[in-house]
PDB file of C-alpha atoms in Angstrom:
ATOM      1  CA  MET A   1      11.203  16.508 -19.596  1.00  0.00           C
ATOM      2  CA  THR A   2      10.548  14.374 -22.672  1.00  0.00           C
ATOM      3  CA  GLY A   3       8.011  13.411 -25.258  1.00  0.00           C
ATOM      4  CA  ALA A   4       6.590   9.933 -25.728  1.00  0.00           C
ATOM      5  CA  ALA A   5       8.971   9.279 -28.640  1.00  0.00           C
ATOM      6  CA  ASP A   6      11.949   9.834 -26.336  1.00  0.00           C
ATOM      7  CA  GLU A   7      10.835   7.362 -23.670  1.00  0.00           C
ATOM      8  CA  PRO A   8      12.533   4.296 -25.245  1.00  0.00           C
ATOM      9  CA  PHE A   9      15.814   6.216 -25.451  1.00  0.00           C
ATOM     10  CA  ILE A  10      15.632   7.275 -21.808  1.00  0.00           C
ATOM     11  CA  ALA A  11      14.630   3.739 -20.784  1.00  0.00           C
ATOM     12  CA  ALA A  12      17.661   2.438 -22.683  1.00  0.00           C
ATOM     13  CA  VAL A  13      20.184   4.746 -20.969  1.00  0.00           C
ATOM     14  CA  LYS A  14      18.654   4.645 -17.479  1.00  0.00           C
ATOM     15  CA  PRO A  15      20.312   1.337 -16.385  1.00  0.00           C
ATOM     16  CA  LEU A  16      23.719   2.776 -17.261  1.00  0.00           C
ATOM     17  CA  VAL A  17      22.949   6.055 -15.490  1.00  0.00           C
ATOM     18  CA  ASP A  18      21.799   4.148 -12.407  1.00  0.00           C
ATOM     19  CA  ALA A  19      24.835   1.849 -12.480  1.00  0.00           C
ATOM     20  CA  ILE A  20      27.244   4.761 -12.273  1.00  0.00           C
ATOM     21  CA  GLY A  21      25.185   6.684  -9.719  1.00  0.00           C
ATOM     22  CA  ALA A  22      24.393   9.510 -12.116  1.00  0.00           C
ATOM     23  CA  GLU A  23      21.215  11.556 -12.360  1.00  0.00           C
ATOM     24  CA  LEU A  24      18.898  12.330 -15.278  1.00  0.00           C
ATOM     25  CA  LEU A  25      17.593  15.853 -15.715  1.00  0.00           C
ATOM     26  CA  PRO A  26      16.009  18.047 -18.381  1.00  0.00           C
ATOM     27  CA  PRO A  27      18.539  19.293 -20.927  1.00  0.00           C
ATOM     28  CA  ASP A  28      17.722  22.943 -20.155  1.00  0.00           C
ATOM     29  CA  GLU A  29      18.861  22.352 -16.556  1.00  0.00           C
ATOM     30  CA  ALA A  30      22.241  20.958 -17.609  1.00  0.00           C
ATOM     31  CA  GLY A  31      25.336  22.555 -16.171  1.00  0.00           C
ATOM     32  CA  ARG A  32      28.620  22.849 -17.996  1.00  0.00           C
ATOM     33  CA  ASP A  33      29.894  19.531 -16.554  1.00  0.00           C
ATOM     34  CA  ASP A  34      26.723  17.603 -17.390  1.00  0.00           C
ATOM     35  CA  VAL A  35      26.441  15.435 -20.495  1.00  0.00           C
ATOM     36  CA  VAL A  36      23.512  16.266 -22.768  1.00  0.00           C
ATOM     37  CA  LEU A  37      22.241  13.323 -24.822  1.00  0.00           C
ATOM     38  CA  SER A  38      20.519  13.848 -28.160  1.00  0.00           C
ATOM     39  CA  TRP A  39      18.117  11.589 -30.035  1.00  0.00           C
ATOM     40  CA  GLY A  40      16.849  12.245 -33.522  1.00  0.00           C
ATOM     41  CA  GLY A  41      18.763  15.505 -33.638  1.00  0.00           C
ATOM     42  CA  GLU A  42      17.144  16.937 -30.499  1.00  0.00           C
ATOM     43  CA  GLU A  43      18.464  17.235 -26.959  1.00  0.00           C
ATOM     44  CA  VAL A  44      16.471  14.752 -24.912  1.00  0.00           C
ATOM     45  CA  VAL A  45      18.026  14.415 -21.489  1.00  0.00           C
ATOM     46  CA  ALA A  46      21.064  15.517 -19.531  1.00  0.00           C
ATOM     47  CA  VAL A  47      23.163  13.261 -17.321  1.00  0.00           C
ATOM     48  CA  ARG A  48      24.739  14.661 -14.197  1.00  0.00           C
ATOM     49  CA  LEU A  49      27.736  12.510 -13.396  1.00  0.00           C
ATOM     50  CA  PRO A  50      28.480  11.827  -9.739  1.00  0.00           C
ATOM     51  CA  GLN A  51      31.598  12.965  -7.932  1.00  0.00           C
ATOM     52  CA  LEU A  52      34.255  10.249  -7.992  1.00  0.00           C
ATOM     53  CA  ALA A  53      34.001   9.619  -4.255  1.00  0.00           C
ATOM     54  CA  ASP A  54      30.221   9.225  -4.554  1.00  0.00           C
ATOM     55  CA  SER A  55      30.749   6.786  -7.433  1.00  0.00           C
ATOM     56  CA  LEU A  56      32.929   4.600  -5.229  1.00  0.00           C
ATOM     57  CA  ASP A  57      30.249   4.512  -2.524  1.00  0.00           C
ATOM     58  CA  HIS A  58      27.681   3.646  -5.193  1.00  0.00           C
ATOM     59  CA  ILE A  59      29.866   0.862  -6.605  1.00  0.00           C
ATOM     60  CA  LEU A  60      30.423  -0.605  -3.130  1.00  0.00           C
ATOM     61  CA  ALA A  61      26.694  -0.534  -2.390  1.00  0.00           C
ATOM     62  CA  ALA A  62      25.938  -2.238  -5.716  1.00  0.00           C
ATOM     63  CA  MET A  63      28.543  -4.950  -5.003  1.00  0.00           C
ATOM     64  CA  GLU A  64      26.944  -5.531  -1.632  1.00  0.00           C
ATOM     65  CA  ARG A  65      23.474  -5.814  -3.176  1.00  0.00           C
ATOM     66  CA  ARG A  66      24.708  -8.283  -5.811  1.00  0.00           C
ATOM     67  CA  ARG A  67      26.384 -10.473  -3.216  1.00  0.00           C
ATOM     68  CA  GLY A  68      23.419 -10.270  -0.861  1.00  0.00           C
ATOM     69  CA  VAL A  69      25.547  -9.739   2.254  1.00  0.00           C
ATOM     70  CA  PRO A  70      27.540  -6.868   3.712  1.00  0.00           C
ATOM     71  CA  LEU A  71      31.026  -6.821   2.201  1.00  0.00           C
ATOM     72  CA  ALA A  72      32.499  -6.937   5.701  1.00  0.00           C
ATOM     73  CA  GLU A  73      30.970 -10.418   6.138  1.00  0.00           C
ATOM     74  CA  LEU A  74      32.776 -11.905   3.131  1.00  0.00           C
ATOM     75  CA  ASP A  75      35.631 -14.331   3.635  1.00  0.00           C
ATOM     76  CA  ARG A  76      39.208 -13.285   2.872  1.00  0.00           C
ATOM     77  CA  LYS A  77      39.222 -14.740  -0.635  1.00  0.00           C
ATOM     78  CA  ALA A  78      36.012 -12.937  -1.566  1.00  0.00           C
ATOM     79  CA  LYS A  79      37.362  -9.671  -0.136  1.00  0.00           C
ATOM     80  CA  GLN A  80      40.472 -10.080  -2.272  1.00  0.00           C
ATOM     81  CA  GLU A  81      38.233 -10.551  -5.323  1.00  0.00           C
ATOM     82  CA  VAL A  82      36.367  -7.366  -4.428  1.00  0.00           C
ATOM     83  CA  VAL A  83      39.646  -5.454  -4.158  1.00  0.00           C
ATOM     84  CA  ARG A  84      40.805  -6.814  -7.539  1.00  0.00           C
ATOM     85  CA  GLY A  85      37.543  -5.750  -9.156  1.00  0.00           C
ATOM     86  CA  LEU A  86      37.706  -2.321  -7.595  1.00  0.00           C
ATOM     87  CA  GLU A  87      41.298  -1.853  -8.665  1.00  0.00           C
ATOM     88  CA  ALA A  88      40.343  -2.706 -12.246  1.00  0.00           C
ATOM     89  CA  ARG A  89      37.685   0.019 -12.072  1.00  0.00           C
ATOM     90  CA  GLY A  90      40.138   2.621 -10.778  1.00  0.00           C
ATOM     91  CA  ALA A  91      38.736   2.802  -7.258  1.00  0.00           C
ATOM     92  CA  PHE A  92      42.119   3.406  -5.703  1.00  0.00           C
ATOM     93  CA  SER A  93      42.817   6.495  -7.782  1.00  0.00           C
ATOM     94  CA  VAL A  94      40.041   8.266  -5.872  1.00  0.00           C
ATOM     95  CA  ARG A  95      41.155  10.289  -2.888  1.00  0.00           C
ATOM     96  CA  HIS A  96      40.637   8.192   0.248  1.00  0.00           C
ATOM     97  CA  GLY A  97      39.728   5.205  -1.945  1.00  0.00           C
ATOM     98  CA  VAL A  98      41.739   2.740   0.129  1.00  0.00           C
ATOM     99  CA  GLU A  99      40.180   4.030   3.348  1.00  0.00           C
ATOM    100  CA  THR A 100      36.672   3.864   1.891  1.00  0.00           C
ATOM    101  CA  VAL A 101      37.153   0.305   0.644  1.00  0.00           C
ATOM    102  CA  ALA A 102      38.793  -0.783   3.906  1.00  0.00           C
ATOM    103  CA  GLY A 103      35.803   0.551   5.843  1.00  0.00           C
ATOM    104  CA  ALA A 104      33.327  -1.257   3.590  1.00  0.00           C
ATOM    105  CA  LEU A 105      35.260  -4.526   3.868  1.00  0.00           C
ATOM    106  CA  GLY A 106      35.775  -4.203   7.622  1.00  0.00           C
ATOM    107  CA  VAL A 107      39.562  -4.450   7.279  1.00  0.00           C
ATOM    108  CA  SER A 108      42.482  -2.103   7.811  1.00  0.00           C
ATOM    109  CA  ARG A 109      44.088   0.028   5.107  1.00  0.00           C
ATOM    110  CA  PHE A 110      47.165  -2.166   5.548  1.00  0.00           C
ATOM    111  CA  THR A 111      45.096  -5.240   4.633  1.00  0.00           C
ATOM    112  CA  VAL A 112      43.779  -3.573   1.480  1.00  0.00           C
ATOM    113  CA  TYR A 113      47.349  -2.659   0.492  1.00  0.00           C
ATOM    114  CA  ASN A 114      48.365  -6.291   1.142  1.00  0.00           C
ATOM    115  CA  TYR A 115      45.571  -7.499  -1.142  1.00  0.00           C
ATOM    116  CA  LEU A 116      46.732  -5.054  -3.835  1.00  0.00           C
ATOM    117  CA  ASN A 117      50.373  -6.032  -3.481  1.00  0.00           C
ATOM    118  CA  ARG A 118      49.564  -9.737  -3.497  1.00  0.00           C
ATOM    119  CA  GLU A 119      47.753  -9.290  -6.792  1.00  0.00           C
ATOM    120  CA  LYS A 120      50.776  -7.536  -8.282  1.00  0.00           C
ATOM    121  CA  GLY A 121      53.130 -10.242  -7.008  1.00  0.00           C
ATOM    122  CA  VAL A 122      55.070  -7.823  -4.837  1.00  0.00           C
TER     123      VAL A 122
END
């Protein structure tokens, strides 16, 4: 996929690609929705972005790994913090976002909506 000179560039972008749940592939395999990255005037690597719903699952899994416990085991305050963070990242604009988050937190959709409304002061 790359030459030795490109390795530092790929190493530099890989944490970002992993964080968003994307995939690296050779530029000649890029589809029209993939993002081709260039370095030194040459196409080096393509990034296949995940579907939005897959991104939400990836974000939830990463939050769980960072906290070291399943999100469903968090206390109410911590779950509210998770919901605030997810809202800031646009998680609830994804179709079935509330349902997905509710399932991960082990709460009802109603509870997630309450957390959202509480944050907005409704």
